[in-house]
Tab-separated table of C-alpha atoms in Angstrom:
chain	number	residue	atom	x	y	z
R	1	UNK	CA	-81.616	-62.159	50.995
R	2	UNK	CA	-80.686	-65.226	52.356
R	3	UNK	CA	-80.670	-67.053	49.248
R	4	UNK	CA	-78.621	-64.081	47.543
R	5	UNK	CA	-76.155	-64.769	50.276
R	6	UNK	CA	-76.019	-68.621	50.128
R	7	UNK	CA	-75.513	-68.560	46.421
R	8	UNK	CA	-72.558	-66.021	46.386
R	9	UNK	CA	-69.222	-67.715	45.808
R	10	UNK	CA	-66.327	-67.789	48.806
R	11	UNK	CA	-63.205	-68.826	48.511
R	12	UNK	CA	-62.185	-71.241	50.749
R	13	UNK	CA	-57.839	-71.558	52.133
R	14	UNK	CA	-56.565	-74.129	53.067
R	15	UNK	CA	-53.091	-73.510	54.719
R	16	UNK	CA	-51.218	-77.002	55.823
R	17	UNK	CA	-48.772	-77.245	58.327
R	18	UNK	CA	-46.738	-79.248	60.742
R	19	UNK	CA	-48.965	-80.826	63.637
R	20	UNK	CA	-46.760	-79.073	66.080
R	21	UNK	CA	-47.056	-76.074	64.306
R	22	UNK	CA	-51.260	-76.461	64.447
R	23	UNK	CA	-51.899	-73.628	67.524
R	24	UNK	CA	-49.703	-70.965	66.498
R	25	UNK	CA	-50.563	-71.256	62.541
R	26	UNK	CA	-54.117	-71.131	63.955
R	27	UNK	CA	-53.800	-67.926	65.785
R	28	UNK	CA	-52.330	-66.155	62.513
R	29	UNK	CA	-55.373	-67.724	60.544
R	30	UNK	CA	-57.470	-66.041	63.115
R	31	UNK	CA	-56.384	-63.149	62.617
R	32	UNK	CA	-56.670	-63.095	58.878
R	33	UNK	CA	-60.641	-63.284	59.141
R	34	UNK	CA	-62.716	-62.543	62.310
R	35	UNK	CA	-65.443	-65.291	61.754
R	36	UNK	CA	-63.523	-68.346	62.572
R	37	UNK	CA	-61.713	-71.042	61.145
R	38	UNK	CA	-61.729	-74.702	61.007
R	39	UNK	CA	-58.780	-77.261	62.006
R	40	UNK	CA	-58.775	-80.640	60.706
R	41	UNK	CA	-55.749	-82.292	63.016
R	42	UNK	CA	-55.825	-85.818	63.752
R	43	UNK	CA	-52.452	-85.847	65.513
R	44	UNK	CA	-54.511	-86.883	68.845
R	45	UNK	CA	-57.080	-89.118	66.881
R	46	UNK	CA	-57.137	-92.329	68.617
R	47	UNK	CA	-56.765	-90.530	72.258
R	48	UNK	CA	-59.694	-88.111	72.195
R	49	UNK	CA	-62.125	-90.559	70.592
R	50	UNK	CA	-61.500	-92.913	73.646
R	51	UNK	CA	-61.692	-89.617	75.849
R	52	UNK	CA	-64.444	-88.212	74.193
R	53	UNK	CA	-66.412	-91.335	72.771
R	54	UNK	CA	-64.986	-93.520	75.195
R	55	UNK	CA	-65.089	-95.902	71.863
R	56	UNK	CA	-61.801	-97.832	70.425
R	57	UNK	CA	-63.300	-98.747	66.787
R	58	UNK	CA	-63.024	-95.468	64.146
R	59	UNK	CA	-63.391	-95.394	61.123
R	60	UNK	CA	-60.926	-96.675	58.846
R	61	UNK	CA	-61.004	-93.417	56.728
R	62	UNK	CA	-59.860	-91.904	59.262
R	63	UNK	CA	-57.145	-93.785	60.454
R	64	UNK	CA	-55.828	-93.189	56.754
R	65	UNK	CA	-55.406	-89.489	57.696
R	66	UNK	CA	-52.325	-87.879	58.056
R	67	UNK	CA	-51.351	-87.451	61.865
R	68	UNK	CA	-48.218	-85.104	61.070
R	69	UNK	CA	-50.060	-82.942	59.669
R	70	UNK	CA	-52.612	-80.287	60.117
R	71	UNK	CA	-54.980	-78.235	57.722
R	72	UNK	CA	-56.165	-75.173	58.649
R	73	UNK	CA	-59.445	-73.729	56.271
R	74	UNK	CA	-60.547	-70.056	55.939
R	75	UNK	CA	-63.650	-68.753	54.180
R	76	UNK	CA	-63.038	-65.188	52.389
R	77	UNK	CA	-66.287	-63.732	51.579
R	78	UNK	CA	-66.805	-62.288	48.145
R	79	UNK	CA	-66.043	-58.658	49.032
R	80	UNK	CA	-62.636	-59.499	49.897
R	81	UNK	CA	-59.425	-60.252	48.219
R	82	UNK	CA	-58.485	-63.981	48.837
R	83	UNK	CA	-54.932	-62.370	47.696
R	84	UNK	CA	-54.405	-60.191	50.711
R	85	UNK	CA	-55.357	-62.789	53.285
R	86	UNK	CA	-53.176	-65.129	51.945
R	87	UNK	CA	-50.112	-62.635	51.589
R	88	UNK	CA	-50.716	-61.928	55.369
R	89	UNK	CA	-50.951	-65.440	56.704
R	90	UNK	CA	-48.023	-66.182	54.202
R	91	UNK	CA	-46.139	-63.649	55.397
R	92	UNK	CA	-46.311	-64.080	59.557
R	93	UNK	CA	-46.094	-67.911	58.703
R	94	UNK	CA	-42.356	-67.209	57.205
R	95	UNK	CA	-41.612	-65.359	60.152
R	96	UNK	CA	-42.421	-67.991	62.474
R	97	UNK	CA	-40.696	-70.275	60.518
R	98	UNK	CA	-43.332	-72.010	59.562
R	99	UNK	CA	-42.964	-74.239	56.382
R	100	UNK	CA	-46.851	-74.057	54.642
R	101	UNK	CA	-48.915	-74.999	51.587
R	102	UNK	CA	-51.459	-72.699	50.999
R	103	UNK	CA	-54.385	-73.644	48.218
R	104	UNK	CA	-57.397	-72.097	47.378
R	105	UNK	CA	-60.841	-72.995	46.052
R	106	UNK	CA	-64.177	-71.584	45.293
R	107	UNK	CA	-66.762	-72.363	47.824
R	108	UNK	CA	-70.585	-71.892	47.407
R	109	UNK	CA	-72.117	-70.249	51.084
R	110	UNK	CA	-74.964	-73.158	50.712
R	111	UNK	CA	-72.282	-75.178	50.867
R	112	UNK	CA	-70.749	-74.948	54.368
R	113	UNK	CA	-73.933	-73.243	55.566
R	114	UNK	CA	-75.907	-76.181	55.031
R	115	UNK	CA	-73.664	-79.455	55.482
R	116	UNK	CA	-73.024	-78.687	59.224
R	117	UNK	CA	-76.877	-78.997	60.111
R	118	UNK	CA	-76.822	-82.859	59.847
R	119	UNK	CA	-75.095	-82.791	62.797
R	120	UNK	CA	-76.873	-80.375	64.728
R	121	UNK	CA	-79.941	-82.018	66.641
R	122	UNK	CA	-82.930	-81.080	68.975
R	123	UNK	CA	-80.997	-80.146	72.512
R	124	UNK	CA	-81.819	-79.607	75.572
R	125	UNK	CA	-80.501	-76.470	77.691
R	126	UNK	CA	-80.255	-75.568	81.295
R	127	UNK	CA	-83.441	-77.423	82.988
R	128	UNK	CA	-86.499	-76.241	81.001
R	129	UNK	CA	-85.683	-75.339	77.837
R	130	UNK	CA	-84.926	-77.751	74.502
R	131	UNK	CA	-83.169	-75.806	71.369
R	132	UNK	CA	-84.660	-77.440	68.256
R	133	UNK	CA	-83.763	-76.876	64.782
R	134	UNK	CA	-85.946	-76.105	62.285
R	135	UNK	CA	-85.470	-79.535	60.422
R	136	UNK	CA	-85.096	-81.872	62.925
R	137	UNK	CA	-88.550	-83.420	62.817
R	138	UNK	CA	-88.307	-86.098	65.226
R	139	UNK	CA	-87.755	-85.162	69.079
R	140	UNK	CA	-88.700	-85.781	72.144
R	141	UNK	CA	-89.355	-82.527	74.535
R	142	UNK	CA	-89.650	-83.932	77.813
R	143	UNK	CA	-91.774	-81.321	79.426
R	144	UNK	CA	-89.466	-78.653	78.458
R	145	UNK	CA	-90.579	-75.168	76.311
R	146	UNK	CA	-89.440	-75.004	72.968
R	147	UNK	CA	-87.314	-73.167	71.077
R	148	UNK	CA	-87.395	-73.618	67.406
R	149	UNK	CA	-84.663	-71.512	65.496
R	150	UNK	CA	-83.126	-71.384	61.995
R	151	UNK	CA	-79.897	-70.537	63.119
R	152	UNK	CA	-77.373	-68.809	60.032
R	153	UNK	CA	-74.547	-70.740	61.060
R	154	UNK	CA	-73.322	-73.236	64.537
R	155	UNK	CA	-72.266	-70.264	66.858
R	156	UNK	CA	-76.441	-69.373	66.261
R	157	UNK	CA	-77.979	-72.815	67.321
R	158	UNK	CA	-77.410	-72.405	71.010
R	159	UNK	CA	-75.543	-75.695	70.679
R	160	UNK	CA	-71.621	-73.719	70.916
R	161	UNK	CA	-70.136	-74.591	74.128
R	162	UNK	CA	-70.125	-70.560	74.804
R	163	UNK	CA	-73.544	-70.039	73.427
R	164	UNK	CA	-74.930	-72.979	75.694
R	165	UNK	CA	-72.923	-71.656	79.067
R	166	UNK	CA	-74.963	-68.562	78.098
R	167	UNK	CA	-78.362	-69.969	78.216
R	168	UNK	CA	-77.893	-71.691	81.329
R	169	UNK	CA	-76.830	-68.736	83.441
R	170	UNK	CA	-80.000	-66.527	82.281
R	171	UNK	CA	-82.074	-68.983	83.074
R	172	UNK	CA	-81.087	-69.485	86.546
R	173	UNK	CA	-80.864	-65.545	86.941
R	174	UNK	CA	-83.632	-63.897	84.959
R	175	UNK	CA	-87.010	-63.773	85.720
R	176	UNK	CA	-90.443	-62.607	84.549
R	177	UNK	CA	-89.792	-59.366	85.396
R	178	UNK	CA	-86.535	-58.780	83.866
R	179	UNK	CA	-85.389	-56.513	81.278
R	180	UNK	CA	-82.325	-58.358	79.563
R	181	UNK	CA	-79.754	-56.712	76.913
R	182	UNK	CA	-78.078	-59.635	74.824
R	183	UNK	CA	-74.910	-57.712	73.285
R	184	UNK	CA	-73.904	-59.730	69.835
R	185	UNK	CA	-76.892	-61.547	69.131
R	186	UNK	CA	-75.999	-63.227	65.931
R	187	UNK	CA	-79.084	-65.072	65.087
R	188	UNK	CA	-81.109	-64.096	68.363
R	189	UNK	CA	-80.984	-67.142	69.800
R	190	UNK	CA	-80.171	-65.900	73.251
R	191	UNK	CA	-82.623	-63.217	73.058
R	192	UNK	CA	-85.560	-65.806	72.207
R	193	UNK	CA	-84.605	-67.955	74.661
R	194	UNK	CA	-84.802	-66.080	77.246
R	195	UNK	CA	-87.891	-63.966	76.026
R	196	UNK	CA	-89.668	-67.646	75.852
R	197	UNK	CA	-88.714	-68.738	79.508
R	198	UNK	CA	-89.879	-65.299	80.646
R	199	UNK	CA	-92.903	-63.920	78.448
R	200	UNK	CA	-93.409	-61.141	81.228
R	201	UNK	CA	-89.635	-59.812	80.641
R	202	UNK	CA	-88.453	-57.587	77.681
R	203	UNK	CA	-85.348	-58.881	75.813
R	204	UNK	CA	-83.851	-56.952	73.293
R	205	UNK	CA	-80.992	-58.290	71.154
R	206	UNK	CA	-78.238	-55.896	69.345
R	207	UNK	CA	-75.918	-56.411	66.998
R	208	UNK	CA	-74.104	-54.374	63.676
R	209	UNK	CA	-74.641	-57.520	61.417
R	210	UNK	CA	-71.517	-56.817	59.343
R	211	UNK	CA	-70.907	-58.076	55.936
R	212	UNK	CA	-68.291	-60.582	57.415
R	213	UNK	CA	-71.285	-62.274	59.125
R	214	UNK	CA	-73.342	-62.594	56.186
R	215	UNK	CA	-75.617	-65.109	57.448
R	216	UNK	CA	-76.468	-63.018	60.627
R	217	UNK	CA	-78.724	-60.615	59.922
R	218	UNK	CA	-81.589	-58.234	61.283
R	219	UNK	CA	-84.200	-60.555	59.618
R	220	UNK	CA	-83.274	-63.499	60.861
R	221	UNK	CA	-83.494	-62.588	64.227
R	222	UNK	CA	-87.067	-61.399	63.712
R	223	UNK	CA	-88.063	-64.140	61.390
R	224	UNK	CA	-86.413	-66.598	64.365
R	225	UNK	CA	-88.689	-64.565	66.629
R	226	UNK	CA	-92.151	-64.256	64.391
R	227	UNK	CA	-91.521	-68.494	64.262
R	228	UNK	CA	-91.625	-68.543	67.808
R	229	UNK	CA	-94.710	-66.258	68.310
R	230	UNK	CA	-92.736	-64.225	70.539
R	231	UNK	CA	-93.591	-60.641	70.883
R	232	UNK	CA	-91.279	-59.706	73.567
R	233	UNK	CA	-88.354	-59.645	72.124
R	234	UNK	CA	-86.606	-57.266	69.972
R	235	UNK	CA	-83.761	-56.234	67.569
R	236	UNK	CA	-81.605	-53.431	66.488
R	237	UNK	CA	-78.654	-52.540	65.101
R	238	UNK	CA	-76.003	-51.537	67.911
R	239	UNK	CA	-72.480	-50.858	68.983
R	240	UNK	CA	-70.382	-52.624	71.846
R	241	UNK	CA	-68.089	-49.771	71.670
R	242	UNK	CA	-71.096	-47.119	72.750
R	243	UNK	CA	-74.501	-48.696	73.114
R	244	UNK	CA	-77.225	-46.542	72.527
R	245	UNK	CA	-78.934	-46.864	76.071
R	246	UNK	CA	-79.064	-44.641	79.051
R	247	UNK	CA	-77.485	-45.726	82.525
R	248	UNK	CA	-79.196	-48.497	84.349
R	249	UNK	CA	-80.793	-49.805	82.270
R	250	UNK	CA	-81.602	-53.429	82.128
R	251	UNK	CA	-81.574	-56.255	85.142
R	252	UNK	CA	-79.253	-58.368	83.149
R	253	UNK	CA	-76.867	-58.168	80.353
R	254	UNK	CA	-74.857	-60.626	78.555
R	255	UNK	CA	-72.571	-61.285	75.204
R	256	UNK	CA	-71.206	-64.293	74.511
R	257	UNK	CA	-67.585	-64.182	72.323
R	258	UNK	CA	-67.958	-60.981	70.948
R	259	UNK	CA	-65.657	-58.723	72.396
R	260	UNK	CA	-62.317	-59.998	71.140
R	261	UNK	CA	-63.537	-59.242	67.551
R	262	UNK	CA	-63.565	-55.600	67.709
R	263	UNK	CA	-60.125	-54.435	67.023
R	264	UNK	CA	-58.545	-51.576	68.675
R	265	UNK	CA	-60.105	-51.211	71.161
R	266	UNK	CA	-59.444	-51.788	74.935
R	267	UNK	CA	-61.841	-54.831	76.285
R	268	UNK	CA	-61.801	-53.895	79.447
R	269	UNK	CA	-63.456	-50.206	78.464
R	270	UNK	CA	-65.811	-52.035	76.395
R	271	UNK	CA	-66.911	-54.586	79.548
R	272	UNK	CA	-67.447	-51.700	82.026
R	273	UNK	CA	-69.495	-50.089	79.102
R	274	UNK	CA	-71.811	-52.606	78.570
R	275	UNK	CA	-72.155	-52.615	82.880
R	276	UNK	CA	-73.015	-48.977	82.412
R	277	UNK	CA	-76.331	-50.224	81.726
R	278	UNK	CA	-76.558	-52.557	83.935
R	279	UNK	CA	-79.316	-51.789	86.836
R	280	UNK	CA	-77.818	-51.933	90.169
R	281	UNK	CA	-78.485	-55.682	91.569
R	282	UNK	CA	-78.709	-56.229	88.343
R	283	UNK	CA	-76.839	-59.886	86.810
R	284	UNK	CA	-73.930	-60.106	83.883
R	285	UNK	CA	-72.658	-62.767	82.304
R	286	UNK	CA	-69.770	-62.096	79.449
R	287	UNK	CA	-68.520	-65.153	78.015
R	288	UNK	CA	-65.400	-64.199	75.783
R	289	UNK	CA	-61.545	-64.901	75.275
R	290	UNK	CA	-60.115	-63.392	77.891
R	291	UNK	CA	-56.688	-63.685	77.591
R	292	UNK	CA	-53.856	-61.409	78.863
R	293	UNK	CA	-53.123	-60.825	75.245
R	294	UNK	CA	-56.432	-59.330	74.535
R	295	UNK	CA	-57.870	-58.417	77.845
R	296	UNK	CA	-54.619	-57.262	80.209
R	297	UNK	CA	-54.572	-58.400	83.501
R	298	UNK	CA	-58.370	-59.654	84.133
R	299	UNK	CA	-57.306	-60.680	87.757
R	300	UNK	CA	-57.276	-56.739	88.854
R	301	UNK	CA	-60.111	-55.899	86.805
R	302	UNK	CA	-62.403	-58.454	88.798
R	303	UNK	CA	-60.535	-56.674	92.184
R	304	UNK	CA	-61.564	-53.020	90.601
R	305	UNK	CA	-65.262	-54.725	89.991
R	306	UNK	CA	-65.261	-55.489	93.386
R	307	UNK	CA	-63.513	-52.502	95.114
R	308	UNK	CA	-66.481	-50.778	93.279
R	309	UNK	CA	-69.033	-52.860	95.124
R	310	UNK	CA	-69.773	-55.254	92.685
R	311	UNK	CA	-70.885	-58.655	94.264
R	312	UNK	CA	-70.087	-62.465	93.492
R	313	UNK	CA	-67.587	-61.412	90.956
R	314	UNK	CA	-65.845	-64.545	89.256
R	315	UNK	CA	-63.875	-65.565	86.479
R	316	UNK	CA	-64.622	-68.925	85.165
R	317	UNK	CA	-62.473	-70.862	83.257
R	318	UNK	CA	-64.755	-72.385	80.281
R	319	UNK	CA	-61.729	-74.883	78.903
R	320	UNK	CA	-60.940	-77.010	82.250
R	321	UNK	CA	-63.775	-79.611	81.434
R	322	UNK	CA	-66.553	-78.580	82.258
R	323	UNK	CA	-67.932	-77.256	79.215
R	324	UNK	CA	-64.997	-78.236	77.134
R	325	UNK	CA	-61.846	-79.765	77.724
R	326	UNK	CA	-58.643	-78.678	76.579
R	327	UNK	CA	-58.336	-80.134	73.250
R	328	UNK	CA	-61.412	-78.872	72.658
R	329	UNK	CA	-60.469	-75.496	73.243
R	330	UNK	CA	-57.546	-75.885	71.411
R	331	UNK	CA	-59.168	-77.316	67.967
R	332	UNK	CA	-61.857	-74.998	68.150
R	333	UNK	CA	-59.004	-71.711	68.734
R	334	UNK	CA	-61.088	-70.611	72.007
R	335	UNK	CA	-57.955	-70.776	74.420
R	336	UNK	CA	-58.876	-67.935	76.961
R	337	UNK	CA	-62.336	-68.557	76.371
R	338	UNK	CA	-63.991	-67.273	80.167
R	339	UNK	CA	-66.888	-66.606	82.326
R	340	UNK	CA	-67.085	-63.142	83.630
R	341	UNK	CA	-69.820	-63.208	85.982
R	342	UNK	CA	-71.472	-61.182	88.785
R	343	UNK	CA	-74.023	-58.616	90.569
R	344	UNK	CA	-73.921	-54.820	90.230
């Protein structure tokens, strides 16, 4: 299945714009495909590689780039028209006034599946756990358990900003005993995590695996899983909207950027669903983009949380620096990425 998927063709868009024009051309993009998008701007080169590599040489290839301009790429899977995305972007672009040149190749999956992983190496997470890679042969684990994954694409490796914020608040909160509901599991690297830290617990990770996430799947979880020798943690195929689970379920539950991809439907409904399951005294940690936009007024919902005796209720915002700053944010389109966290 997996090398079915990786040989299918995609076509890749690249739409190029005005730097000033990068965040709002990115939102349409976003819009045109819910799996994310990549931004090559280099308008702030020279600043964030002394903020971020604290380094003043780069490389001279780079310096060569365009810094008035930014190109925005999109991946259309093969069951889609390429046409109709590009008609839509096309179309909101013009009414932004957005000037644009749009161009479109073929793009093997193995392709950007595969080139990312050279940059992807052993990790650690939290204070006991290191996130290694498949591949990565040489490492050094300190002491710390391991958890080896082949993840389907970065958002799986546990090494996304969101994914990482994640794995550090379950493993402060859970414990052996736990039963822990990860909602969105992608390639199940949450779920194994924590299943590893706590082989007393039960994790089980769900998730609908749609076509649009082709290199997510039901198998890769469990073959991420079987790798690991862990046996207590399962998979199955699940809704946000209505999860197949009685009340009170689990001690903790958690998703990490999931919720703003369902369309139509209103987020905060969908957050005090998944806390329908939640055990009282029980721990949740929702990572998402939780902007007014999306989410409505998130202030009052945390007040209605609490009002309804929910404890330690906080919203955390995930783009002030502490897990990434806010050009970060902005290249990688997660403005309104936040921590909802708390006790039932």
């Amino acid at each position: 299945m997996a090398e079915d998927f990786q040989q299918q063709s995609w076509t890749e868009v690249a739409i190029t714009v005005d730097s000033k024009n990068t965040e709002t051309a990115g939102n349409i993009a976003n819009m045109a495909v819910p799996y994310g998008i990549y931004i090559e701007d280099y308008s702030d080169l020279v600043e964030e590689t002394l903020q971020i590599a604290h380094i003043d040489l780069i490389d001279e290839d780079l310096l060569k780039k365009d810094r008035t301009k930014s190109i925005i790429h999109i991946y259309i899977n093969p069951h889609e028209n390429p046409a109709e995305a590009v008609s839509f972007v096309k179309e909101r672009l013009d009414a932004e006034n957005i000037p644009c040149e749009i161009s479109l190749a073929d793009c093997k999956a193995q392709d950007w599946v595969n080139n990312w992983k050279q940059y992807f190496h052993a990790m650690p997470i939290g204070e006991k756990l290191l996130i290694r890679p498949e591949w990565e042969k040489d490492y050094d684990a300190n002491g710390r358990i391991i958890l080896n994954i082949e993840p389907g694409l970065a958002f799986g490796t546990g090494s996304h900003p969101t994914t990482r914020l994640c794995l550090e608040m379950l493993e402060e909160y859970v414990n052996d005993e736990s039963t822990v509901l990860d909602i969105g599991c992608g390639s199940g690297a949450l779920t194994i995590a924590c299943a590893k830290r706590n082989p007393q617990g039960k994790m089980i990770g769900i998730d609908r695996w749609g076509k649009e996430y082709a290199s997510f799947s039901l198998p890769l979880c469990e073959k991420n899983a079987a790798v690991e020798g862990v046996k207590n943690a399962s998979f199955r195929r699940g809704n946000a909207v209505k999860l197949d689970f009685p009340d009170e379920s689990f001690d903790a539950v958690t998703s990490n950027y999931v919720y703003h991809n369902i369309a139509g439907k209103d987020k905060q409904a969908l957050l005090l669903e998944t806390l329908r399951v939640l055990k009282k005294g029980g721990m949740f940690a929702i990572h998402d983009l939780m902007s007014p936009g999306r989410y409505g007024d998130m202030q009052a919902f945390v007040q209605k949380l609490r009002d309804m005796g929910y404890e330690c209720v906080e919203l955390i915002d995930t783009t002030d620096g502490s897990f990434m700053t806010p050009k970060e944010a902005k290249r990688l389109m997660l403005r309104g990425s936040t921590l909802l966290l708390g006790i039932k």
